PDB file of C-alpha atoms in Angstrom:
ATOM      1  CA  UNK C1296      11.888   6.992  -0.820  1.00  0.00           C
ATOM      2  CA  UNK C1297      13.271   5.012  -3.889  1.00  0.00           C
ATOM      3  CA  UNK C1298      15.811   3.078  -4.117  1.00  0.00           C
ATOM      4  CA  UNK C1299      17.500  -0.296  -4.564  1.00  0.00           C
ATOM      5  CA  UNK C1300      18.189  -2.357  -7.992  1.00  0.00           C
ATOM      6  CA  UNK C1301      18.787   0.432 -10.338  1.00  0.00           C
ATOM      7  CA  UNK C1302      18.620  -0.306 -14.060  1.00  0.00           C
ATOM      8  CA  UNK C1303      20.485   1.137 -17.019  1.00  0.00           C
ATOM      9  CA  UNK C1304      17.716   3.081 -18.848  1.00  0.00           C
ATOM     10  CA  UNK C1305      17.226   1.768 -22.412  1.00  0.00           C
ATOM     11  CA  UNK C1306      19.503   3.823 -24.552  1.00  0.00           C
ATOM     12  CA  UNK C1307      21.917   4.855 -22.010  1.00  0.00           C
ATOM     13  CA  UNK C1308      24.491   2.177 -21.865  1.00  0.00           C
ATOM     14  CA  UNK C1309      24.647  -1.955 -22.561  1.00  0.00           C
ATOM     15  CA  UNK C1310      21.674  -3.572 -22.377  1.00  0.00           C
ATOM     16  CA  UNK C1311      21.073  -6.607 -19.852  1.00  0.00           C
ATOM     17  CA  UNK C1312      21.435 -10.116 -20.869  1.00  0.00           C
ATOM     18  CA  UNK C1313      18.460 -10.675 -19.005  1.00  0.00           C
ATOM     19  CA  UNK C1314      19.083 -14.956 -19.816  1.00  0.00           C
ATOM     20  CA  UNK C1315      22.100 -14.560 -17.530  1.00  0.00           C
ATOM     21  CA  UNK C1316      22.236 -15.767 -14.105  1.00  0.00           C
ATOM     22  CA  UNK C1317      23.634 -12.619 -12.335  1.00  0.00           C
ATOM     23  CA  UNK C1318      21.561 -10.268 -14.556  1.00  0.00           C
ATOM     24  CA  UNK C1319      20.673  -7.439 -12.015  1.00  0.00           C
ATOM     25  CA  UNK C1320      17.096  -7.144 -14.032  1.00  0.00           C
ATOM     26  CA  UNK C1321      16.205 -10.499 -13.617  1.00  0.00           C
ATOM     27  CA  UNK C1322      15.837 -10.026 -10.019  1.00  0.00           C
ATOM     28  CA  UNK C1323      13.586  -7.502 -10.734  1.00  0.00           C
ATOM     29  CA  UNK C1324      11.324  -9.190 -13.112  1.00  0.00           C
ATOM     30  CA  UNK C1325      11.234 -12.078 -10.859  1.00  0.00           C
ATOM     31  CA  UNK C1326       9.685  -9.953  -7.839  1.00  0.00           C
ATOM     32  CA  UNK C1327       7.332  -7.906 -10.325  1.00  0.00           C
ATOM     33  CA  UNK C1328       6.186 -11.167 -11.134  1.00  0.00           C
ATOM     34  CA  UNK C1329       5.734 -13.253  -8.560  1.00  0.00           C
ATOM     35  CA  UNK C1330       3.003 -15.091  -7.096  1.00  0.00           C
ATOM     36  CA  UNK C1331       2.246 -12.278  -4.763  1.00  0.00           C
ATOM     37  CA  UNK C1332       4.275  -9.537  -6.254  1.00  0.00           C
ATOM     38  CA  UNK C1333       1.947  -8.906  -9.335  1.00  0.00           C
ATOM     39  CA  UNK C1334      -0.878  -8.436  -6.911  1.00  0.00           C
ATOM     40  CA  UNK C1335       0.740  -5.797  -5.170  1.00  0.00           C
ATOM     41  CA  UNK C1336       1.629  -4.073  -7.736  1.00  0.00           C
ATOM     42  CA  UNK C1337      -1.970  -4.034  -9.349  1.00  0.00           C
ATOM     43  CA  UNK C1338      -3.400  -3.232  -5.636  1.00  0.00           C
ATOM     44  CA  UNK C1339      -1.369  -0.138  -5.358  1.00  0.00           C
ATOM     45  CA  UNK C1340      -2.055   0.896  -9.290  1.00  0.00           C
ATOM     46  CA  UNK C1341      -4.551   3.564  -7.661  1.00  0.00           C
ATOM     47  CA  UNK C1342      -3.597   4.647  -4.438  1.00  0.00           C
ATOM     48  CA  UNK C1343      -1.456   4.546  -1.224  1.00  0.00           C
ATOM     49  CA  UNK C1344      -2.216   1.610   0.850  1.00  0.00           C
ATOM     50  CA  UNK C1345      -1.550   0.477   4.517  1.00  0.00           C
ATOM     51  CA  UNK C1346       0.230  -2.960   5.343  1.00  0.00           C
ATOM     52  CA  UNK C1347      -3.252  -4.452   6.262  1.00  0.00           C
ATOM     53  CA  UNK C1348      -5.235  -3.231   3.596  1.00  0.00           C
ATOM     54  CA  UNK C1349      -2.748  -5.032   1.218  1.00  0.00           C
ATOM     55  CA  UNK C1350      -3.328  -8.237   3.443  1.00  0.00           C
ATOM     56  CA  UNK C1351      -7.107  -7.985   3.627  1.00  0.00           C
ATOM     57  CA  UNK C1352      -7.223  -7.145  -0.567  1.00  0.00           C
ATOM     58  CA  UNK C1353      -5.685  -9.842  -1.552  1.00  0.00           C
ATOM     59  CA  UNK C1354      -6.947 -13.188  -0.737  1.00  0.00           C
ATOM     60  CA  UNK C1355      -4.941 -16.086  -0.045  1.00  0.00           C
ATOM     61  CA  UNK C1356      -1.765 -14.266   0.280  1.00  0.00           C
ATOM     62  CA  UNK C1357      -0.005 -14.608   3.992  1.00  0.00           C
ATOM     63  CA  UNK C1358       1.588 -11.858   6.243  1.00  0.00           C
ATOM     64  CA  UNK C1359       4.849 -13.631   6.188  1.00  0.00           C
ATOM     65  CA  UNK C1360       4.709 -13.392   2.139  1.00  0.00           C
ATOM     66  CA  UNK C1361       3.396 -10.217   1.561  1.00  0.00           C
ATOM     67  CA  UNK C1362       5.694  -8.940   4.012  1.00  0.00           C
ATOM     68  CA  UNK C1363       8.326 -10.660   1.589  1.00  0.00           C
ATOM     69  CA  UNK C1364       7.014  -9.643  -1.619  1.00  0.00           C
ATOM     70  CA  UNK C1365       6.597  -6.209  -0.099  1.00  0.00           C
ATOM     71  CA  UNK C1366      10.410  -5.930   1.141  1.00  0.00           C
ATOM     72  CA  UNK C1367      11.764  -6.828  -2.445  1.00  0.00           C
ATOM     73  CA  UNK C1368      10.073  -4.841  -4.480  1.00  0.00           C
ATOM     74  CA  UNK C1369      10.910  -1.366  -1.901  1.00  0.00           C
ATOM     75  CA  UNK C1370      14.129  -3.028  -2.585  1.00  0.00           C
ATOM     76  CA  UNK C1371      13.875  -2.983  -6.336  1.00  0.00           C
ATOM     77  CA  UNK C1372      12.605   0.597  -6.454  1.00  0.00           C
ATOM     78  CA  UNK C1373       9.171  -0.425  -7.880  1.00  0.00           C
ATOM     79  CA  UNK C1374       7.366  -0.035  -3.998  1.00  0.00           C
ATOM     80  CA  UNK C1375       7.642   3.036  -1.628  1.00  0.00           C
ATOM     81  CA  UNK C1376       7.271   2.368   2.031  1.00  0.00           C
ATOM     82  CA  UNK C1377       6.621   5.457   4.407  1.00  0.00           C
ATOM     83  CA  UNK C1378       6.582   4.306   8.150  1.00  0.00           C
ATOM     84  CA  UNK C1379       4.698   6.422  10.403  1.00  0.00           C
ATOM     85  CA  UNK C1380       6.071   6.830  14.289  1.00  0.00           C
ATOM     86  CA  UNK C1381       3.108   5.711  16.181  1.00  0.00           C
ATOM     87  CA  UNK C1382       2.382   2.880  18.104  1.00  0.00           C
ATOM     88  CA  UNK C1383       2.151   0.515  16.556  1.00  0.00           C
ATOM     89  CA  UNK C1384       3.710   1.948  13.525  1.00  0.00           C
ATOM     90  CA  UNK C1385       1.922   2.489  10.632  1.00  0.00           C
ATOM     91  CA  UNK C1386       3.314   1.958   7.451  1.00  0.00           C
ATOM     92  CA  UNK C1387       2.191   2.689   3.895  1.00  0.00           C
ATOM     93  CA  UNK C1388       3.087   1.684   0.879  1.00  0.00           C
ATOM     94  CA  UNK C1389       2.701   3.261  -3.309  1.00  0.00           C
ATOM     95  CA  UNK C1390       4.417   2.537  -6.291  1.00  0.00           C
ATOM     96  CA  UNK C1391       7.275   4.614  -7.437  1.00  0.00           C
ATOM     97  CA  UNK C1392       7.102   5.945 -10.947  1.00  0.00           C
ATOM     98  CA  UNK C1393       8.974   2.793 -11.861  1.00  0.00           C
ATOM     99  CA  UNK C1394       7.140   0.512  -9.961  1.00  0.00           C
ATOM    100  CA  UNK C1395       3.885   2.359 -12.428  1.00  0.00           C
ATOM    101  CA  UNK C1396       6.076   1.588 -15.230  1.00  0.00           C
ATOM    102  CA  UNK C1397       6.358  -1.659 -14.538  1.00  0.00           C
ATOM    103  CA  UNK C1398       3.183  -2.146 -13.505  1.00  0.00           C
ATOM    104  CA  UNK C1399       1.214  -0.803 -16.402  1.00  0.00           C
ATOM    105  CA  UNK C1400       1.922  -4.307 -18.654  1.00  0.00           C
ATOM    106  CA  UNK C1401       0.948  -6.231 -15.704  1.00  0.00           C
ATOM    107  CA  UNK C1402      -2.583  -4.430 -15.465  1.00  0.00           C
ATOM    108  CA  UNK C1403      -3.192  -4.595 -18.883  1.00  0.00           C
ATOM    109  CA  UNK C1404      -2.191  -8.921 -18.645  1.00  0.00           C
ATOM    110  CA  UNK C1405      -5.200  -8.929 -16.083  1.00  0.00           C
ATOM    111  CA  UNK C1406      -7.585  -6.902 -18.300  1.00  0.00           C
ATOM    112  CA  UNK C1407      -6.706  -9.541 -21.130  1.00  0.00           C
ATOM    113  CA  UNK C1408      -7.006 -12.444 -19.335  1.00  0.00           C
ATOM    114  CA  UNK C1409     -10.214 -11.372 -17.552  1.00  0.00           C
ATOM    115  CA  UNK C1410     -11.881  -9.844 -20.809  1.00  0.00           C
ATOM    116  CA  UNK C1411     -11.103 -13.510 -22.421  1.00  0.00           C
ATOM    117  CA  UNK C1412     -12.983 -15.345 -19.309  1.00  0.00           C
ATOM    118  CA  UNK C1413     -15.774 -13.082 -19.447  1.00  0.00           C
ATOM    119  CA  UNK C1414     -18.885 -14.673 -21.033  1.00  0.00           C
ATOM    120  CA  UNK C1415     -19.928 -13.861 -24.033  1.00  0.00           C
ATOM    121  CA  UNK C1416     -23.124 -12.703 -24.485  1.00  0.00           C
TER     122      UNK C1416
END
């Protein structure tokens, strides 16, 4: 169920110049980042969700954009999608082991940030 962008791992081959315009991993760091894209990542961190559980947990974010977000990160390899044949179809989504990788910095960026706005006291 993965696929899409595949990256050289680090110490197999030349590195990325990740400051050039057709580097294949800045695609990929764009999506993982992203507006929405970080919050799907961190909303699948600990388990399999459906399409409208990702809609409904995260607030302000569209069905047209998730739906987005959603497609280029299965894209990427960072996001499973598993489409049950039922009407209407239901389809779940998890993160790959890379999509965990990748996702582990961004989950500890949120603990950070929300440790530092916590009062003290």
């Amino acid at each position: 169920m993965t696929g899409g962008a595949q990256l050289t791992p680090a110490g197999s081959g030349p590195l990325y110049d990740v400051f050039h315009t057709d580097c294949p991993a800045r695609d990929v760091v764009d999506h993982a980042t992203s507006r929405w894209g970080i919050w799907v990542l961190i909303s699948l961190r600990d388990k399999d969700l459906r399409f409208y559980e990702l809609r409904d947990g995260i607030e302000g974010v569209s069905e047209k954009m998730l739906a987005q977000s959603l497609r280029a990160l299965v894209e990427d390899g960072l996001v499973w999608r598993h489409v049950e044949p039922t009407t209407p179809p239901q389809v779940t989504y998890g993160l790959t082991d890379f999509g965990r990788e990748v996702g582990e910095p961004l989950m500890e960026l949120f603990n950070r940030v929300t440790r530092r706005l916590m009062p003290s006291g």
